[in-house]
Coordinates of C-alpha atoms and ligand atoms in Angstrom, one line a residue:
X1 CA 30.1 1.3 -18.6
X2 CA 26.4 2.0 -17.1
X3 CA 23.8 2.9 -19.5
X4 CA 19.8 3.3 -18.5
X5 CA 17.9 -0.1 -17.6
X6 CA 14.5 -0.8 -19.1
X7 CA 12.9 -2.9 -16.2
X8 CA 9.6 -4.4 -15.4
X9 CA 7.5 -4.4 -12.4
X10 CA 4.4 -5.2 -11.0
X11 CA 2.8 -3.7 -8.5
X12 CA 2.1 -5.6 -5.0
X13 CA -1.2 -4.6 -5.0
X14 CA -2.7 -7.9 -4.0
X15 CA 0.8 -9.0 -2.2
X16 CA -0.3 -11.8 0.4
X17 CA 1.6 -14.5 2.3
X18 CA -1.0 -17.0 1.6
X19 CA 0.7 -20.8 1.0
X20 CA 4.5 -21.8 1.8
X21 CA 6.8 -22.6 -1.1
X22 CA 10.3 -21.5 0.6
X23 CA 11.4 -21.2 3.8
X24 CA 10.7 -17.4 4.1
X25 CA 7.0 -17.7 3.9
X26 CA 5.0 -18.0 7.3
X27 CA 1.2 -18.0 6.3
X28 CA 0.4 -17.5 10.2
X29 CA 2.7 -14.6 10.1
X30 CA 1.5 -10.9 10.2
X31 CA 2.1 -8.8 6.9
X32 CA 0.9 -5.6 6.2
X33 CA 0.1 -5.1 2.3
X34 CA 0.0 -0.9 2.5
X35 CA 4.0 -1.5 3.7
X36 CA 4.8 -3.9 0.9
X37 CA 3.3 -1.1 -1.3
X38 CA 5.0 1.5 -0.1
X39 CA 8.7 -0.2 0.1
X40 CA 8.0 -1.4 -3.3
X41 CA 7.3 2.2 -4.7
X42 CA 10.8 3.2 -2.8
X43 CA 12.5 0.6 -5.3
X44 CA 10.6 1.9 -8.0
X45 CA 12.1 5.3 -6.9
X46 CA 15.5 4.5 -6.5
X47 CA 15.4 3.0 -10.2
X48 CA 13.6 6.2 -11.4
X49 CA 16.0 8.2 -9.9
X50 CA 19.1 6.2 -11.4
X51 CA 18.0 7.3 -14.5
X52 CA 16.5 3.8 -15.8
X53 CA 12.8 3.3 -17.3
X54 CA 10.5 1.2 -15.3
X55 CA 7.4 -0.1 -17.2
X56 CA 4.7 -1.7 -15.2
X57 CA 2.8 -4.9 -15.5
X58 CA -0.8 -4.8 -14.3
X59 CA -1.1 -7.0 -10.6
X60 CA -3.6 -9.6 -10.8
X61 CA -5.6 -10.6 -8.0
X62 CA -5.6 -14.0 -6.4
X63 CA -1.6 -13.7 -7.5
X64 CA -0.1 -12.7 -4.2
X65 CA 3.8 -13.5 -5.8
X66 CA 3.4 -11.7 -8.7
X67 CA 5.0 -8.7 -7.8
X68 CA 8.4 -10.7 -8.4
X69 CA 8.3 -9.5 -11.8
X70 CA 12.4 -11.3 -12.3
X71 CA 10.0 -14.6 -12.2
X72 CA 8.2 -14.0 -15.6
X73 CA 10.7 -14.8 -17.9
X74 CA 14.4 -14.1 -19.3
X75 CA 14.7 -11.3 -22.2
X76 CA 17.9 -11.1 -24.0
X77 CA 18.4 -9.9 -27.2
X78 CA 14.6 -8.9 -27.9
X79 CA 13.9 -12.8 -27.1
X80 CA 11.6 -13.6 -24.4
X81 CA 12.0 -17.2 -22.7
X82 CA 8.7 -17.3 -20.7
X83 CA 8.4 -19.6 -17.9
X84 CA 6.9 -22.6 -16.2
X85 CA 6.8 -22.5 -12.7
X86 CA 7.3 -25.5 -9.7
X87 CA 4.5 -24.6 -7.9
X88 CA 0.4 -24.4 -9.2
X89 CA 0.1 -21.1 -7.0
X90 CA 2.0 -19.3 -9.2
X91 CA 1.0 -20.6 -12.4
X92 CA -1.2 -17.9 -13.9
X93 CA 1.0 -15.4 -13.9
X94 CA 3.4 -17.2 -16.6
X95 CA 0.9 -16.3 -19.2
X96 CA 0.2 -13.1 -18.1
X97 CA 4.2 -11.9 -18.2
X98 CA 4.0 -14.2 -22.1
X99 CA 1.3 -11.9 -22.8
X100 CA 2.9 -8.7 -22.1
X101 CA 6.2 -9.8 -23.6
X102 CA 4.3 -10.2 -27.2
X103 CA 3.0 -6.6 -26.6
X104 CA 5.9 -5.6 -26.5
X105 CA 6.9 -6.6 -29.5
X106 CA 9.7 -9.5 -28.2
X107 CA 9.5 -12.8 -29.8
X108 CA 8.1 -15.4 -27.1
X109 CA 8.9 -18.7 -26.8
X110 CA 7.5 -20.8 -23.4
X111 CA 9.7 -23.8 -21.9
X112 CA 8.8 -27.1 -21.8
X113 CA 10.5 -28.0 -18.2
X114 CA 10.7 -25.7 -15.1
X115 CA 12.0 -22.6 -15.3
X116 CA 11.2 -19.4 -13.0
X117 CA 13.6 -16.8 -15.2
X118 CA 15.8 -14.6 -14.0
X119 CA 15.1 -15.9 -10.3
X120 CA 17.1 -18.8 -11.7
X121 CA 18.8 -17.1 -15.2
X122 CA 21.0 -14.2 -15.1
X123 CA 23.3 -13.0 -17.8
X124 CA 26.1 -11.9 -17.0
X125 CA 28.5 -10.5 -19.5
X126 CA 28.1 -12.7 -22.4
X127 CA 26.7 -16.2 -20.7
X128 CA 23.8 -16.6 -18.7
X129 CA 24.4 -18.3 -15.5
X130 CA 21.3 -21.1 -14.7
X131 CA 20.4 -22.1 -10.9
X132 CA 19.3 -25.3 -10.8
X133 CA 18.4 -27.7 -7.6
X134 CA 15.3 -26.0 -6.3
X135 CA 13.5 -24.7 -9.0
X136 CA 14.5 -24.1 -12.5
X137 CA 14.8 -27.7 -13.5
X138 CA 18.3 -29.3 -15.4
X139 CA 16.7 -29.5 -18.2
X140 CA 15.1 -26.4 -18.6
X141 CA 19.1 -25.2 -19.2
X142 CA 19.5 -26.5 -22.2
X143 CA 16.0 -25.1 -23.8
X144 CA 17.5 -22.1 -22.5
X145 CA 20.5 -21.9 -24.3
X146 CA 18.6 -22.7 -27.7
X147 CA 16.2 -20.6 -27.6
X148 CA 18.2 -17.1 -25.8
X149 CA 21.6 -18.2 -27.7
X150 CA 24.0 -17.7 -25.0
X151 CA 26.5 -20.0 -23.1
X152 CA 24.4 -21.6 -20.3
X153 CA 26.3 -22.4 -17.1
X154 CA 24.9 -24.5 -14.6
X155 CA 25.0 -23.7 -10.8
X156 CA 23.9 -26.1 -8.0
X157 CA 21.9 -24.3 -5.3
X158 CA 22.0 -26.6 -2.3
X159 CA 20.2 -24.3 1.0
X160 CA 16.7 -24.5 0.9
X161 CA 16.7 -20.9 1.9
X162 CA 18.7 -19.7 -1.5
X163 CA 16.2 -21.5 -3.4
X164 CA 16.6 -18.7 -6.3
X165 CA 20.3 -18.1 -7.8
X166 CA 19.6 -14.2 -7.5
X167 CA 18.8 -15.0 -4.1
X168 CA 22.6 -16.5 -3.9
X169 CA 25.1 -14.6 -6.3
X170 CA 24.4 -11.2 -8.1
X171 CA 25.9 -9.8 -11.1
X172 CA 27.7 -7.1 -10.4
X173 CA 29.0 -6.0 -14.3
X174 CA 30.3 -7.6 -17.2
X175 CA 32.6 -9.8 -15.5
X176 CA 32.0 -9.7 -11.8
X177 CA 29.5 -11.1 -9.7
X178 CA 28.8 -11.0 -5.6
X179 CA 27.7 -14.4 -4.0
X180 CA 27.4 -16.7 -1.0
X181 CA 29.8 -19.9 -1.5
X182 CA 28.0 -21.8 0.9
X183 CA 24.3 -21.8 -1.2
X184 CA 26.5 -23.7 -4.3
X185 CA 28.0 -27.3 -4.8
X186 CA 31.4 -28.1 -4.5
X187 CA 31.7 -28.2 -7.6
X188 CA 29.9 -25.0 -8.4
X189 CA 31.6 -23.4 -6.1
X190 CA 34.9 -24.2 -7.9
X191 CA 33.2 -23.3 -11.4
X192 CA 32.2 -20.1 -9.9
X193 CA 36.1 -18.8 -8.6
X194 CA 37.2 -20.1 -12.2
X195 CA 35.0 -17.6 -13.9
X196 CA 34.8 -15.0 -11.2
X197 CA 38.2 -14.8 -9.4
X198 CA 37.6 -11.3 -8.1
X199 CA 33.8 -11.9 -6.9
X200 CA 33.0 -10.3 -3.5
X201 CA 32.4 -12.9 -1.5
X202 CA 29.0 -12.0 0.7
X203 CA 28.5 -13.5 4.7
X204 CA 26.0 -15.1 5.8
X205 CA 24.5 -12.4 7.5
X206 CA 24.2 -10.1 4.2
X207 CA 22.5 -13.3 2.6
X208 CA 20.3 -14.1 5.5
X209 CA 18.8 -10.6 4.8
X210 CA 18.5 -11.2 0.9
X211 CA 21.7 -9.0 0.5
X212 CA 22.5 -10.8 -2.7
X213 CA 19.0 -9.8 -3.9
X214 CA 20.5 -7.0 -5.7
X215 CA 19.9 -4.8 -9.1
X216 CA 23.3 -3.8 -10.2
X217 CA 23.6 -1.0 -13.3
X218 CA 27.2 -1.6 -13.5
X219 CA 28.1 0.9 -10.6
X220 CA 24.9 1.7 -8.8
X221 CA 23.9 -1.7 -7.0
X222 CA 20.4 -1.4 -5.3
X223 CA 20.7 -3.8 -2.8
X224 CA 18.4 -4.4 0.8
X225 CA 19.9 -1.8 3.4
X226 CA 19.8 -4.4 6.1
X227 CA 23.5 -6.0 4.1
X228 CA 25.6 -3.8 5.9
X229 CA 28.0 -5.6 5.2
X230 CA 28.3 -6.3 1.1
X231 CA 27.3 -2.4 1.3
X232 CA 30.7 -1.6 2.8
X233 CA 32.3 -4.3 0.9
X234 CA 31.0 -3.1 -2.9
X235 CA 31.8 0.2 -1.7
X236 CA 35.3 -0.8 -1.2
X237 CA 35.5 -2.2 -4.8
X238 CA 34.4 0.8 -6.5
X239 CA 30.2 -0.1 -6.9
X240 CA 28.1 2.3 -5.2
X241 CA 25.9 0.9 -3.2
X242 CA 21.9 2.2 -2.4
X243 CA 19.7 0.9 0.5
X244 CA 16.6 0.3 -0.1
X245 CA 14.0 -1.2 3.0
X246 CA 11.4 -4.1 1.1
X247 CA 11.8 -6.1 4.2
X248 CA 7.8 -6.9 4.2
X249 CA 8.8 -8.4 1.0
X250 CA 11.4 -10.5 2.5
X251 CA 8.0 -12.5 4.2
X252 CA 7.6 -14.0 1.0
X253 CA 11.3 -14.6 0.8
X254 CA 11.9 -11.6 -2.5
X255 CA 13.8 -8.8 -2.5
X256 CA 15.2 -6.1 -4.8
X257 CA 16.1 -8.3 -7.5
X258 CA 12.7 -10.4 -7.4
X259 CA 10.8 -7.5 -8.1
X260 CA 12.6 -6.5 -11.2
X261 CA 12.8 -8.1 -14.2
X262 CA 15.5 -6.2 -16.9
X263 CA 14.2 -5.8 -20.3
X264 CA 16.8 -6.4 -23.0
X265 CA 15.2 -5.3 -26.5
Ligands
LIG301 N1 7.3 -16.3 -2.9 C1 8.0 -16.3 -4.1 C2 8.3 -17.7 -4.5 O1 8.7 -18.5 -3.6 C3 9.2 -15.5 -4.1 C4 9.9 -15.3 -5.4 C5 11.2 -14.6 -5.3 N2 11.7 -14.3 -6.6 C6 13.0 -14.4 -6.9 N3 13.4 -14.0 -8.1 N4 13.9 -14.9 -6.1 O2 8.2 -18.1 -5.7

């Protein structure tokens, strides 16, 4: 059922709160870089520690976001969907994750529309489930499902503040997820207790501290250990949860999840 993750991450060496491009970001705010670096290497830890390989990306400066390695692209299969992002602050670093990608061996292919990976693109169990609303554009589903060859589901994220789907649901396993019904559509909302019936079902409170920001293994769900709450409740459903503080993170509205990006060879 679990078997060792291959994930990437970068760094937060030149992690900043410089510009606003969701809610979470306060340029005026405080943040204090040598926490960010330090909460970061905790995650690292806790991956390490599971068992699971984390390879590193090198941080490049004037990239303040970059740590969010789950932004640079979508790998399944030993294909690598690269991305395009919204906003021009963050648009250096799409070639930089391409880059790595191809030295890795995995066969690249870069989208035409929008697309921020697996902020917005997460597989789970056989089909990939695609946020849509905020970022990753509509039309950047359909290039996904070509290229990665998977069933491509489309979610509607409609609170600003879950302006990522792994910022709204999480995949728990092959055929469970966690999520916040109030982030989705209507009609997403129905689409999602179709395909999920058993889904935990997260509060606002857990979401409100990027609870749903999770890296699950199958069992061992690394999750921010400010969501009491979906702790206790994945607990009860058999995951095992682990806490993990990246709260100076949170500033630039990222958690766990953000700053991993799972490599599927
Ligand atoms: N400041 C970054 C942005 O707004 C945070 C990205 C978080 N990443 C994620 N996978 N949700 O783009």
């Amino acid at each position: 059922m679990t078997s060792p993750r291959r994930y990437l991450m970068c760094r937060p060496t030149h992690f900043a709160v410089t510009y606003r491009i969701n809610p979470w970001m306060d340029p005026t705010a405080p943040y204090d870089n040598a926490l960010a670096v330090a909460q970061w290497e905790s995650l690292r830890r806790a991956f390490l520690d599971l068992g699971h390989t984390v390879d590193l990306i090198d941080p490049l400066p004037g990239l303040p976001d970059m740590v969010f390695a789950a932004n640079g692209g979508t790998i399944v299969d030993g294909r690598a969907l690269g991305v395009q992002f919204r906003d021009a602050e963050r648009a250096d670093e799409a070639p930089a994750y391409a880059s790595w990608f191809r030295e890795q061996g995995l066969e690249v292919t870069m989208p035409k529309h929008t697309n921020e990976g697996e902020g917005d693109i997460l597989l789970a169990g056989d089909v990939l489930l695609a946020g849509t609303g905020f970022r990753t554009a509509h039309a950047s589903h359909a290039e996904t499902q070509e290229f990665l060859q998977r069933p491509v589901i489309t979610l509607q994220l409609v609170d600003p503040a879950y302006y990522h789907l792994d910022t709204a649901l999480c995949v728990l396993d092959e055929t469970n997820v966690a999520y916040l019904p109030e982030a989705f559509s209507p009609g997403s909302r129905s689409v999602l207790r179709q395909l999920f019936p058993n889904a935990i079902i997260a509060t606002p409170e857990d979401a409100a501290v990027l609870g749903l920001n999770a890296v699950s293994d199958g069992r061992n769900v690394v999750l921010p250990v400010q969501a009491t709450e979906l702790s206790a409740a994945l607990a009860r459903a058999g995951y095992h949860p682990i806490g993990v503080d990246v709260s100076e993170l949170r500033k630039a509205g990222g958690g766990p999840k953000c700053c991993t990006l799972e490599v599927r060879p």
